[in-house]
Short mmCIF file of C-alpha atoms in Angstrom, two decimals:
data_model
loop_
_atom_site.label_atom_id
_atom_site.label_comp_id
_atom_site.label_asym_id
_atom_site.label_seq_id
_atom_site.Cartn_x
_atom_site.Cartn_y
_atom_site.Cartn_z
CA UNK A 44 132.94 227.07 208.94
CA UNK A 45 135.22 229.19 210.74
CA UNK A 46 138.99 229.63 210.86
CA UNK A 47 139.29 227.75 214.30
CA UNK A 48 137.21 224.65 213.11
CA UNK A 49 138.73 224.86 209.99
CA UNK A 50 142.47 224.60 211.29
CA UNK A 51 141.20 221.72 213.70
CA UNK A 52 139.85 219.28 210.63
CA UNK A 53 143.16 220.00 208.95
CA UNK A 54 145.09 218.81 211.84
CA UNK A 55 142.68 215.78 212.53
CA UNK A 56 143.28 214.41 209.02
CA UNK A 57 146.53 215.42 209.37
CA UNK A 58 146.89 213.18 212.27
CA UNK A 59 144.88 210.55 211.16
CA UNK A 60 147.05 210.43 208.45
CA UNK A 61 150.33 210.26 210.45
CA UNK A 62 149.07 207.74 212.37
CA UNK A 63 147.75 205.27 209.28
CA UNK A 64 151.49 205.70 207.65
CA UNK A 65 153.39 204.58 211.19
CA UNK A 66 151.09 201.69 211.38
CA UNK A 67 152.00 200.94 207.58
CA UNK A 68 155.98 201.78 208.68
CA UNK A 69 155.45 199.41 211.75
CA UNK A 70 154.21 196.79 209.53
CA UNK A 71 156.76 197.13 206.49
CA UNK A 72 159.35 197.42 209.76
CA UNK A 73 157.77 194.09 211.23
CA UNK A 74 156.96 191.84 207.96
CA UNK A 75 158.62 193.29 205.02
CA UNK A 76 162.10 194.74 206.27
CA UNK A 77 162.39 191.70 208.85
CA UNK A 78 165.44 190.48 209.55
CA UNK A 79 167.46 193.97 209.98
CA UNK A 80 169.40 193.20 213.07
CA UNK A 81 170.93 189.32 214.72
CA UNK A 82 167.73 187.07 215.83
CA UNK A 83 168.07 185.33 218.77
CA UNK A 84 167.69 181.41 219.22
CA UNK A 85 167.13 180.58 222.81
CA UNK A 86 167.57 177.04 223.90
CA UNK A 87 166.59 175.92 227.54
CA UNK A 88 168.96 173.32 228.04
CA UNK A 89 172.81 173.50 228.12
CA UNK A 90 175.48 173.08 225.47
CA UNK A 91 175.85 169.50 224.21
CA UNK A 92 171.93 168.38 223.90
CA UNK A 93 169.68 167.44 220.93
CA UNK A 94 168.04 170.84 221.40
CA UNK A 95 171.25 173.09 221.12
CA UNK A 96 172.87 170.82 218.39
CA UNK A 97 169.78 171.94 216.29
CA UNK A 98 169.43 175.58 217.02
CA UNK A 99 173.71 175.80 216.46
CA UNK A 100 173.03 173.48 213.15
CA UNK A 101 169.77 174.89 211.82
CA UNK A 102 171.47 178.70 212.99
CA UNK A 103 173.83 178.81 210.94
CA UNK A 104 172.03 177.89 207.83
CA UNK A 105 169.63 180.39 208.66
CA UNK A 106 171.97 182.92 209.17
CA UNK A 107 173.26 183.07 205.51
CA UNK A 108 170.13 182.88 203.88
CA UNK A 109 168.77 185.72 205.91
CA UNK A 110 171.60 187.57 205.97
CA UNK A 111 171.94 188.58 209.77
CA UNK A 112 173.43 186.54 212.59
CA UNK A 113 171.96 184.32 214.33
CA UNK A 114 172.93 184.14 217.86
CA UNK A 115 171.87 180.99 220.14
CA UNK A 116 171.72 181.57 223.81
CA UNK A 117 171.67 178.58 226.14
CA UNK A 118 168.74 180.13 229.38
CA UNK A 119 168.96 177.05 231.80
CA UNK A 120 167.26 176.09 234.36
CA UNK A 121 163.88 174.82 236.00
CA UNK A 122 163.60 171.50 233.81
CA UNK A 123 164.39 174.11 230.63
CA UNK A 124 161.21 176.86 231.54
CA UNK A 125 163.32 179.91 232.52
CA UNK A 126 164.33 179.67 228.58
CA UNK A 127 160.62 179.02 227.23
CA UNK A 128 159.68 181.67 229.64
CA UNK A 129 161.96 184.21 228.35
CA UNK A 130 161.11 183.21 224.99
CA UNK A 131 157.04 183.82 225.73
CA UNK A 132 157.61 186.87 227.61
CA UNK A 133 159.57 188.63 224.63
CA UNK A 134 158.00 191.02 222.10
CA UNK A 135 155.94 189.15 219.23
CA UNK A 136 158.68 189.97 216.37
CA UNK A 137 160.65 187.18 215.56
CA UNK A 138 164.01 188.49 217.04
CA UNK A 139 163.78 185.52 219.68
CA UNK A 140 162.94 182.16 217.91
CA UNK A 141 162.49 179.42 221.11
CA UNK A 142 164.58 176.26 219.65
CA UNK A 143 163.02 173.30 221.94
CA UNK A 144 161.60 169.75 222.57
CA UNK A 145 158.37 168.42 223.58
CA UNK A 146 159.90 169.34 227.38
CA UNK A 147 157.36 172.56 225.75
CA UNK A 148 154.50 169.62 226.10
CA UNK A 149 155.68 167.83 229.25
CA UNK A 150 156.92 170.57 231.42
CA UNK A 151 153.77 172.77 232.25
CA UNK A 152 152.01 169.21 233.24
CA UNK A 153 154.61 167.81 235.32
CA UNK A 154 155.66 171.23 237.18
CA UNK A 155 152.13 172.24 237.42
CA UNK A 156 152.33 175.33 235.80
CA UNK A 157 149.41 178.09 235.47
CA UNK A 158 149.89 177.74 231.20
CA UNK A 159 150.35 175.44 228.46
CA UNK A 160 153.70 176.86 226.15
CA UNK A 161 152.04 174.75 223.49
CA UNK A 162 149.02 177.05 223.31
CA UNK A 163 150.80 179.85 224.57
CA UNK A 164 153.65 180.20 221.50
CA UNK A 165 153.39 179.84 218.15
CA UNK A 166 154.61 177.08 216.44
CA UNK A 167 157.04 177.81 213.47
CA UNK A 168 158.24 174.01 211.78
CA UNK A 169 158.85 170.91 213.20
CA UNK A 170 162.46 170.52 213.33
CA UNK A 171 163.50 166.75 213.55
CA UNK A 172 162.64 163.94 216.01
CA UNK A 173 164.20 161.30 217.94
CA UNK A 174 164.34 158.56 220.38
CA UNK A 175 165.57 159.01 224.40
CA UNK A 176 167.91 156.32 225.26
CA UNK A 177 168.35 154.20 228.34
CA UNK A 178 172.07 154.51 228.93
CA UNK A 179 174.73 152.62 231.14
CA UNK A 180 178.17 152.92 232.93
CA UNK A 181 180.36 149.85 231.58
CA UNK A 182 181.14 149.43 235.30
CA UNK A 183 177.72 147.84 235.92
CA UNK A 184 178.10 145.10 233.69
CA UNK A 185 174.65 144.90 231.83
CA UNK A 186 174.22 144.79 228.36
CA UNK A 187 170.42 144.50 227.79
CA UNK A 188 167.24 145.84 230.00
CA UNK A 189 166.60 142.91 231.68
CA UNK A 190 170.31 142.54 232.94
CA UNK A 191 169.58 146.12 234.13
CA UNK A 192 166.60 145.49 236.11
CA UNK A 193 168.17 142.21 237.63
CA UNK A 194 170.89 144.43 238.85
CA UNK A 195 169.00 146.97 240.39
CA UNK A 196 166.73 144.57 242.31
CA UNK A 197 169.70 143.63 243.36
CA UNK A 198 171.23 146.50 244.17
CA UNK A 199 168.47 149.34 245.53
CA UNK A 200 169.08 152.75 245.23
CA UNK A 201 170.52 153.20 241.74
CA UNK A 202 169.74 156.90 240.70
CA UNK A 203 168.81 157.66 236.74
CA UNK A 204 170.33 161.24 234.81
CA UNK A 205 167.91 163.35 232.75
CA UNK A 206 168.17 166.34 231.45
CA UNK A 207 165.76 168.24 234.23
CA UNK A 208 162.95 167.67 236.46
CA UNK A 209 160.10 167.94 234.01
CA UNK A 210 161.40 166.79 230.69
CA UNK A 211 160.69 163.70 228.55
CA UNK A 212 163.34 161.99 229.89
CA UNK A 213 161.55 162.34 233.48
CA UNK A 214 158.61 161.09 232.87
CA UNK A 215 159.99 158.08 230.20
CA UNK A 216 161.49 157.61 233.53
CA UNK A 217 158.98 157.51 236.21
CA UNK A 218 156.66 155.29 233.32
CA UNK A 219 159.69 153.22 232.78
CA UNK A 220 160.05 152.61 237.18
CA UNK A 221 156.14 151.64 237.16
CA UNK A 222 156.35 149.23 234.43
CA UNK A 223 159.85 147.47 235.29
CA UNK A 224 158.85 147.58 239.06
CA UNK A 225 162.00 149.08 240.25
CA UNK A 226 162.89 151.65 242.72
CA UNK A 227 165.18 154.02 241.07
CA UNK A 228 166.04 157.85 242.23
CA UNK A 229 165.61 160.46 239.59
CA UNK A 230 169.21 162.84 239.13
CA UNK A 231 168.14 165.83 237.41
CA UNK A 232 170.36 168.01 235.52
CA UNK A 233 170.40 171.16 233.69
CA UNK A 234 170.54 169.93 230.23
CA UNK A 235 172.25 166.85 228.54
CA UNK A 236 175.69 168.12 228.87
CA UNK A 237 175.86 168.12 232.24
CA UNK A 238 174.32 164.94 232.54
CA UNK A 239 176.86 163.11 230.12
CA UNK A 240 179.68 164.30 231.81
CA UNK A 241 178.65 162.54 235.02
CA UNK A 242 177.12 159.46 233.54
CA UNK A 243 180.88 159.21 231.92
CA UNK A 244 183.27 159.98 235.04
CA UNK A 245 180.18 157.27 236.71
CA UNK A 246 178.99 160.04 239.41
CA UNK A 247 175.48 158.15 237.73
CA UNK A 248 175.17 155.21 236.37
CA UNK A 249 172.30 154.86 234.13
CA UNK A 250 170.38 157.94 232.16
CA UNK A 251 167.92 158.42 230.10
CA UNK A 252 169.39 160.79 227.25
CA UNK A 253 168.98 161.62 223.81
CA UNK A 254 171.18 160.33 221.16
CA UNK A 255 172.73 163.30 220.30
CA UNK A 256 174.99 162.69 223.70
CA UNK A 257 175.42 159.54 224.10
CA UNK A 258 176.25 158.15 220.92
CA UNK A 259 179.36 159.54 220.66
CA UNK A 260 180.42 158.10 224.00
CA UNK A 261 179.09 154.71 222.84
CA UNK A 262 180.55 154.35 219.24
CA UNK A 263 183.79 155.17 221.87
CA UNK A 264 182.79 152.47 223.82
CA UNK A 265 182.66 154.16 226.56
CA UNK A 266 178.87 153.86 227.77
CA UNK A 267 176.85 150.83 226.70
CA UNK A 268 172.62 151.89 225.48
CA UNK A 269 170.18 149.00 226.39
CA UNK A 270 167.11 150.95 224.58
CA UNK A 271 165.53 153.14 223.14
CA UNK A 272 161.98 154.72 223.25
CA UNK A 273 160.73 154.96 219.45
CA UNK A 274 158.26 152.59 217.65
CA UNK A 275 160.69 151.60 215.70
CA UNK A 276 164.87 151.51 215.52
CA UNK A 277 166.44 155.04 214.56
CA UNK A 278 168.23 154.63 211.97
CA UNK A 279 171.41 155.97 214.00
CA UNK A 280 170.99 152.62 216.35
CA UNK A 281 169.84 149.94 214.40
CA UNK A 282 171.34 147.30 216.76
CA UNK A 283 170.11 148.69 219.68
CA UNK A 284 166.48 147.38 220.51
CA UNK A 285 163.44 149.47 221.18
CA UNK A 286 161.99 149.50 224.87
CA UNK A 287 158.95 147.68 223.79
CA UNK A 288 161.36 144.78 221.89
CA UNK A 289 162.67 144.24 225.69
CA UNK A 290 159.06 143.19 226.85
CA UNK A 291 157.36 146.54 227.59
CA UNK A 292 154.12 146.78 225.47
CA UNK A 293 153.46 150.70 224.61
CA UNK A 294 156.26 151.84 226.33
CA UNK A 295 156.87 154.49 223.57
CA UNK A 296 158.14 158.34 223.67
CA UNK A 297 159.67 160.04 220.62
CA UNK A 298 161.16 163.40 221.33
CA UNK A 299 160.30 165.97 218.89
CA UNK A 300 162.46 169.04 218.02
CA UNK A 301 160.85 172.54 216.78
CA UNK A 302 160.65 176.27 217.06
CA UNK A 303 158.30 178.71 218.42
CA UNK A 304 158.29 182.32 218.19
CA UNK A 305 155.82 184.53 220.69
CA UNK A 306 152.11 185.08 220.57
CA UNK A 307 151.42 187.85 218.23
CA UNK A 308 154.19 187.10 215.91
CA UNK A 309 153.24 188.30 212.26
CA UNK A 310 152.28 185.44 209.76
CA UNK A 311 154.26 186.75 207.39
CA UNK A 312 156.93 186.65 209.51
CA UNK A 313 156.28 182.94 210.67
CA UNK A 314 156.15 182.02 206.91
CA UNK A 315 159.21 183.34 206.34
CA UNK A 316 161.35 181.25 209.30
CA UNK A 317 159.06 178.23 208.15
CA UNK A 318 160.60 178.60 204.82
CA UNK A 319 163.82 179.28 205.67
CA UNK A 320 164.28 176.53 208.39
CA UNK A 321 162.79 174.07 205.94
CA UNK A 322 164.95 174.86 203.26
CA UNK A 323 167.58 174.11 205.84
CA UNK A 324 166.09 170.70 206.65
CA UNK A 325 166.22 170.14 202.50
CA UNK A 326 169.77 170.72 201.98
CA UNK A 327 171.93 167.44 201.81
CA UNK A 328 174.97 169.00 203.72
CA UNK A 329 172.37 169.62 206.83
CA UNK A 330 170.56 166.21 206.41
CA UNK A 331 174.51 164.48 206.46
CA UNK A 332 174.87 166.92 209.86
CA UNK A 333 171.59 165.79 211.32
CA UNK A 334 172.60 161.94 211.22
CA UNK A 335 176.16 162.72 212.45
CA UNK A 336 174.05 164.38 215.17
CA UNK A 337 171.54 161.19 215.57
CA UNK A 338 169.03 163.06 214.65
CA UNK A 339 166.08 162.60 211.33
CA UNK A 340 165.08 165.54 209.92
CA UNK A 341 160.84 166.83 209.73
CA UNK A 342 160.06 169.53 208.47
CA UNK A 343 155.98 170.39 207.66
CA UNK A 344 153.84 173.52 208.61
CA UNK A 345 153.30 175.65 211.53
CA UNK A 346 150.19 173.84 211.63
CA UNK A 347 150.98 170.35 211.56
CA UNK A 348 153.37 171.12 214.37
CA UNK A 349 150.32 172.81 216.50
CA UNK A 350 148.88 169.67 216.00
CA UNK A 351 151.39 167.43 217.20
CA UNK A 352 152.04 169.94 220.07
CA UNK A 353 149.04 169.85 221.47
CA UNK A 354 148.53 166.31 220.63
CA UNK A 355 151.59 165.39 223.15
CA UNK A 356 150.51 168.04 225.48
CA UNK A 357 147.32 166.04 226.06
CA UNK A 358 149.54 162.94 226.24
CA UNK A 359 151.59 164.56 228.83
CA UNK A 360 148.96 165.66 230.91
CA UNK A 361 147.38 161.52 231.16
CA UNK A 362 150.88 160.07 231.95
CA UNK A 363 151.66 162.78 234.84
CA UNK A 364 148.52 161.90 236.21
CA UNK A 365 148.49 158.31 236.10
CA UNK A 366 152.02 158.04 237.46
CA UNK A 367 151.19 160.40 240.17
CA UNK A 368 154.38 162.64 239.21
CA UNK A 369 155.62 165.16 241.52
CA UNK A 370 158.27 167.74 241.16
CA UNK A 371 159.71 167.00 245.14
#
């Protein structure tokens, strides 16, 4: 062998060898040594929702048990997509955690959209669930559904608040029109906030929320809830009846709440925020927090989350089409 050849093996292995030890540094960097800077929770809706309650709430647990900050960051807009958008988009290494709802199985039906963000992202742990509510300004003077629908028969051209044009609460809505008969104009906002605040000054009169914002306002007395959209009575509401109590058979949609990280996220990495959020969801102080919140803990794997995801997704996908949704 000569000199030449012999210098050019040397560097080969040489290099082979660099390269197999930056792939194990990359993957100690990526699995073993994660977190070593903040993570990022992105939330598509604005402040004072179900959604940012639990990314601020479950944050902050995670934070000390990981030991870096966790940072949530409210991306609005487009019925809550620009922030699952940013979240798929971003490199696969758990530094941006998506905190959302099942908007992540209604949205890419209802806006049309060229993907599915519940085969798209990863699911991490189902976070908690609850119901939407059907919500009303004192100043109509109904205290049940069917005093609602009487009114607005009455009274055509009463618009409903949601959170965004392709959420939950939009198509609970549209199913909710079809079934009742009425002729009522759908008031998008960009999160639950927003919405709130108008339902209270009565800029809207009726919504369809979560609990997480309107409860407050109705222990205050200050809005009155006619329904709700579980099987059964949250526990937060017990006196308020479920949509299917007031005479609508299967009229049913539970909003779950969960987090996703990017396609190509390690599974190590996934195991670890599994573990961590769960042990969150475990501890009694965050439990108390979650009820204060109107909201019921989950918990469960990254798969039985997938499951449920793309469960709803299919859901999603018969309801837009039956009720002929649009986005215009």
């Amino acid at each position: 062998m000569s000199v030449i050849t012999r210098r050019r093996l040397i560097q080969g292995v040489a290099a082979a060898g660099l390269a197999a030890a930056d792939k194990r540094a990359a993957r100690a960097q990526g699995e073993g040594a994660w977190p070593n800077r903040p993570v990022r929770f992105v939330v598509p809706l604005a402040p004072g929702g179900g959604i940012d309650f639990i990314a601020r709430t479950v944050g902050e647990y995670v934070s000390r048990q990981i030991g870096q900050q966790v940072v949530v960051e409210n991306r609005t807009g487009a019925g809550g997509t620009l922030g699952m958008d940013l979240a798929l988009k971003s490199p696969p290494d758990a530094y941006t955690v998506l905190i959302t709802n099942d908007n992540a199985a209604s949205a890419p039906h209802i806006l049309g959209l060229a993907y599915d963000y519940t085969k798209e992202l990863v699911p991490v742990i189902n976070l908690a669930w609850q119901p939407q509510v059907l919500a009303a300004h004192p100043s109509l003077g109904v205290t049940s559904v069917a005093q609602l629908i009487e009114y607005a028969k009455a009274n055509p051209g009463l618009g409903y608040a949601t959170s965004g044009v392709g959420t939950n609460q939009h198509i609970l809505g549209e199913w909710f029109k079809r079934e009742s008969g009425l002729k009522l104009d759908h008031v998008p906002y960009r999160g639950a906030g927003q919405a709130i605040n108008d339902l209270i000054a009565g800029h809207v009169r009726i919504a369809l929320l979560g609990p997480t914002a309107t409860v407050p306002h109705y222990q205050a007395d200050k809005l009155r809830l006619l329904a709700q959209s579980s099987v059964k009575r949250a526990k937060v509401l017990p006196e308020v009846p479920t949509l299917e109590e007031a005479g609508f058979k299967g009229l049913v949609l539970e909003a779950w709440y969960a987090a996703f990280v990017p396609k190509g996220t390690p599974p190590a990495i996934v195991e670890r925020l599994n573990s961590e959020m769960g042990k969150a969801l475990a501890d009694p102080a965050m439990q108390e927090n979650f009820t204060r919140g109107s909201m019921e803990p989950t918990g469960g794997s990254a798969d039985e989350l997938g499951k449920l995801a793309r469960a709803d997704s299919e859901k999603y996908e018969r309801l837009v089409r039956e009720l002929n949704l649009k986005t215009n």
